[in-house]
Structure formats: C-alpha cells, structure tokens
mmCIF file of C-alpha atoms in Angstrom:
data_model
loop_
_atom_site.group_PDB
_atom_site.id
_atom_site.type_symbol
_atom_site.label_atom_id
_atom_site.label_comp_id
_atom_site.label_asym_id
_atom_site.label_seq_id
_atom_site.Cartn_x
_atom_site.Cartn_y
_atom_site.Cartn_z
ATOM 1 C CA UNK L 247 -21.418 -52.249 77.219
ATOM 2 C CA UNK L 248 -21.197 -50.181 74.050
ATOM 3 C CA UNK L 249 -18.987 -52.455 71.889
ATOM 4 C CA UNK L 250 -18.575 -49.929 68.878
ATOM 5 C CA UNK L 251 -17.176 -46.864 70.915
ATOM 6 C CA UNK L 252 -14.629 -49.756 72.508
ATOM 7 C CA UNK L 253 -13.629 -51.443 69.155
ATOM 8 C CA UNK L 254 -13.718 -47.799 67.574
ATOM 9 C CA UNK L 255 -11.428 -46.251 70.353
ATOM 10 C CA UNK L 256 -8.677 -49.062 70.601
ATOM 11 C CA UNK L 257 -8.669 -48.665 66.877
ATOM 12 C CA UNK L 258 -8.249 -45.143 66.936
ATOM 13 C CA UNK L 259 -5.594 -45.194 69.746
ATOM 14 C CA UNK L 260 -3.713 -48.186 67.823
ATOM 15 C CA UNK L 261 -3.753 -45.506 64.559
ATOM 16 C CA UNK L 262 -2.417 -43.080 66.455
ATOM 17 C CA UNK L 263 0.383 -45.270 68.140
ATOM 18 C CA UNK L 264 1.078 -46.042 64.594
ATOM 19 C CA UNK L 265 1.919 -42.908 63.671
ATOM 20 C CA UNK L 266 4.106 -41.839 66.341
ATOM 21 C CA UNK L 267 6.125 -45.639 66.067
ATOM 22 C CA UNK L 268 6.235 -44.345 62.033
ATOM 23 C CA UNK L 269 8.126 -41.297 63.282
ATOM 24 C CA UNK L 270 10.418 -42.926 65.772
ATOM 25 C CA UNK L 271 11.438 -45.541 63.545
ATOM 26 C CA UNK L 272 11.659 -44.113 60.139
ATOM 27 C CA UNK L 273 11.669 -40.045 60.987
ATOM 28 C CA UNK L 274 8.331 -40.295 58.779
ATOM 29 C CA UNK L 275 6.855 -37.144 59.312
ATOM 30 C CA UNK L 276 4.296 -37.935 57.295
ATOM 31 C CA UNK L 277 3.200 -41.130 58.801
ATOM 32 C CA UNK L 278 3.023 -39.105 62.237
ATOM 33 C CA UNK L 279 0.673 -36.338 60.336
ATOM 34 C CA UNK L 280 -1.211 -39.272 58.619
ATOM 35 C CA UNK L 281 -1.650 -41.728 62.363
ATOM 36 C CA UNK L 282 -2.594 -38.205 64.226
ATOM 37 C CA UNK L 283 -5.381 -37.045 61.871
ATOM 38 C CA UNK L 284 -7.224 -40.732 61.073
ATOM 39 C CA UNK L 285 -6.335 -41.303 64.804
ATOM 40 C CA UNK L 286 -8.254 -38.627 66.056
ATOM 41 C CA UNK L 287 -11.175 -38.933 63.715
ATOM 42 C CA UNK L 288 -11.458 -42.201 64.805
ATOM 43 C CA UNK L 289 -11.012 -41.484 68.282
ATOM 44 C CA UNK L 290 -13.778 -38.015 68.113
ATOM 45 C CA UNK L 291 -15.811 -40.762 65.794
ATOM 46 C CA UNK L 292 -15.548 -43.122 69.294
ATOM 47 C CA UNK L 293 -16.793 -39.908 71.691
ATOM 48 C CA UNK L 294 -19.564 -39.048 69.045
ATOM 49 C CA UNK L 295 -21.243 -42.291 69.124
ATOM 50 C CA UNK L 296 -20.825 -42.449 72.904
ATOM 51 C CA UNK L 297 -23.224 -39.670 73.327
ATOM 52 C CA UNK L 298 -25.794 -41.126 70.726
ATOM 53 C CA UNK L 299 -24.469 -39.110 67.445
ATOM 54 C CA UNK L 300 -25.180 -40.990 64.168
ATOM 55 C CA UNK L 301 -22.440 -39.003 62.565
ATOM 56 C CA UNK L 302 -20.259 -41.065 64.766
ATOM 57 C CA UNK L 303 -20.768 -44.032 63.154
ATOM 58 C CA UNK L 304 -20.617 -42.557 59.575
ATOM 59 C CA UNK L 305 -17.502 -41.070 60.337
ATOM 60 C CA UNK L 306 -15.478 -44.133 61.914
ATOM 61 C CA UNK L 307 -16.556 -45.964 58.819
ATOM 62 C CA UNK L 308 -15.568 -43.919 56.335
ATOM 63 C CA UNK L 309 -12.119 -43.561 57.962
ATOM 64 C CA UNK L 310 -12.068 -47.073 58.823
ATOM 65 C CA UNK L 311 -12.409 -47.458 54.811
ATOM 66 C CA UNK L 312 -10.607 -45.135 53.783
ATOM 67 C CA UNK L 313 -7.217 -46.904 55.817
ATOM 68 C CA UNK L 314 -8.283 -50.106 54.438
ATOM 69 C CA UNK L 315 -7.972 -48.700 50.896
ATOM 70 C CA UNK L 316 -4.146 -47.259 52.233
ATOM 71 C CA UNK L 317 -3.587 -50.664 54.009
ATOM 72 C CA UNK L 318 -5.277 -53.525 51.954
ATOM 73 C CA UNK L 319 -3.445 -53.513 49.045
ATOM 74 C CA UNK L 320 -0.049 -53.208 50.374
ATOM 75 C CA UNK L 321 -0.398 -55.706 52.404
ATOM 76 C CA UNK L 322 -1.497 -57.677 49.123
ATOM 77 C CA UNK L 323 1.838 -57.011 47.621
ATOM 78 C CA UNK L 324 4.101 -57.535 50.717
ATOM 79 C CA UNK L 325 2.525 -59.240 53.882
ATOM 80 C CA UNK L 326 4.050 -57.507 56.766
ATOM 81 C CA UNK L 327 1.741 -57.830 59.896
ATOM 82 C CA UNK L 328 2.787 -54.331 61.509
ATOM 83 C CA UNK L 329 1.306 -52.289 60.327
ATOM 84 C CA UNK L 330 -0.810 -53.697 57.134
ATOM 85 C CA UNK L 331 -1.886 -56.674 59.195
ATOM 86 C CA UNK L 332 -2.830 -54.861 62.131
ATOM 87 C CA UNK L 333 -4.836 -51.914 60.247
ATOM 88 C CA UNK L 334 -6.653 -54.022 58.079
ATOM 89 C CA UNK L 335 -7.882 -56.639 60.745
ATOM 90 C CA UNK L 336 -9.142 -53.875 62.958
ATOM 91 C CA UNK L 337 -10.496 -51.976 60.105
ATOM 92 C CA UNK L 338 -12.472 -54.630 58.917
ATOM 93 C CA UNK L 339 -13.546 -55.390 62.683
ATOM 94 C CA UNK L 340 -14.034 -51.894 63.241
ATOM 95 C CA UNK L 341 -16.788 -51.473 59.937
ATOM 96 C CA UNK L 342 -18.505 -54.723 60.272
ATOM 97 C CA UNK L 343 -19.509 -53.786 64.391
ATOM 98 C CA UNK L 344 -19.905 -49.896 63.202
ATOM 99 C CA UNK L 345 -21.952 -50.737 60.725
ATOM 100 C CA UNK L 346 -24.037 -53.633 62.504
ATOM 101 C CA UNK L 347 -24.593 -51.181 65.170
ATOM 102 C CA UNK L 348 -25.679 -48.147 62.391
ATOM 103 C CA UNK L 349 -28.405 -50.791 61.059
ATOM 104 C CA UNK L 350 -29.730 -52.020 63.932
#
C-alpha cells in the first residue's frame, strides 16, 4: 500500500471540499479559487507519485507548506478546528509521510 499517494489524496480532496464549503457558506469566491487550485496540486501531486515521479513528492510538500503557513498562524490567534485545525493536522501529516517517503 502506497501510504503517501493515500494521505496526499484525502488531503487534497479534504482542500478541495474546503473550498467549495467556503463558497456555500460564506459566498467566498476566493476560498473556492484558493481550495480548487492547492486541491488539485495536491491531488496531481497524489497521481505523480503514484506513477514513481519525484516531483510528486516535492510538489505535495511545498503545497502542504505553503497551507500550513495560510493555516498555522490563524489558528494561533483563534482556534477554530474547521478549517485551521483540520488543514494544519493533515498538513503536518501529509509532510512528515511525504517527506519520510522522499528520503527513504
């Protein structure tokens, strides 16, 4: 089982949910832009280590940081589990296997 296209992909579908809950909720058009685009890098990041691409893994971490540097600190200033919580937990999840999987 190849554990950092499955951690990668639910956290690149859960992005992507994000987004479109953003819109729904709050009419955010930007958080709908925002959840598609890091969604779907995520998600191609996912297909791309699939079939053995070391890009892949470079790019699901650098999105994966780049959302905890959106995420991290507001959760810092007001703890609200959806979404801060929820991106930063699978962020940090989603690094640590990418990059545990990029060393190995």
């Amino acid at each position: 089982m190849d554990y950092p296209v499955i951690v990668t992909a639910i956290f690149g579908a859960f992005v992507v949910f994000g987004g479109v809950i953003g819109y729904v909720k709050a009419a955010s058009k930007a958080s709908l832009i925002a959840g598609s685009i890091t969604g779907g890098l995520l998600l191609l990041s996912a297909f791309l280590i699939a079939r053995g691409i070391t890009a892949g893994a470079i790019l699901g971490i650098v999105v994966s940081l780049v959302l905890l540097s959106q995420f991290g600190p507001s959760l810092l200033k007001k703890f609200k589990v959806m979404p801060n919580l929820l991106i930063v937990v699978l962020g940090f999840i989603t690094v640590g296997t990418l990059a545990f999987s990029f060393f190995q």
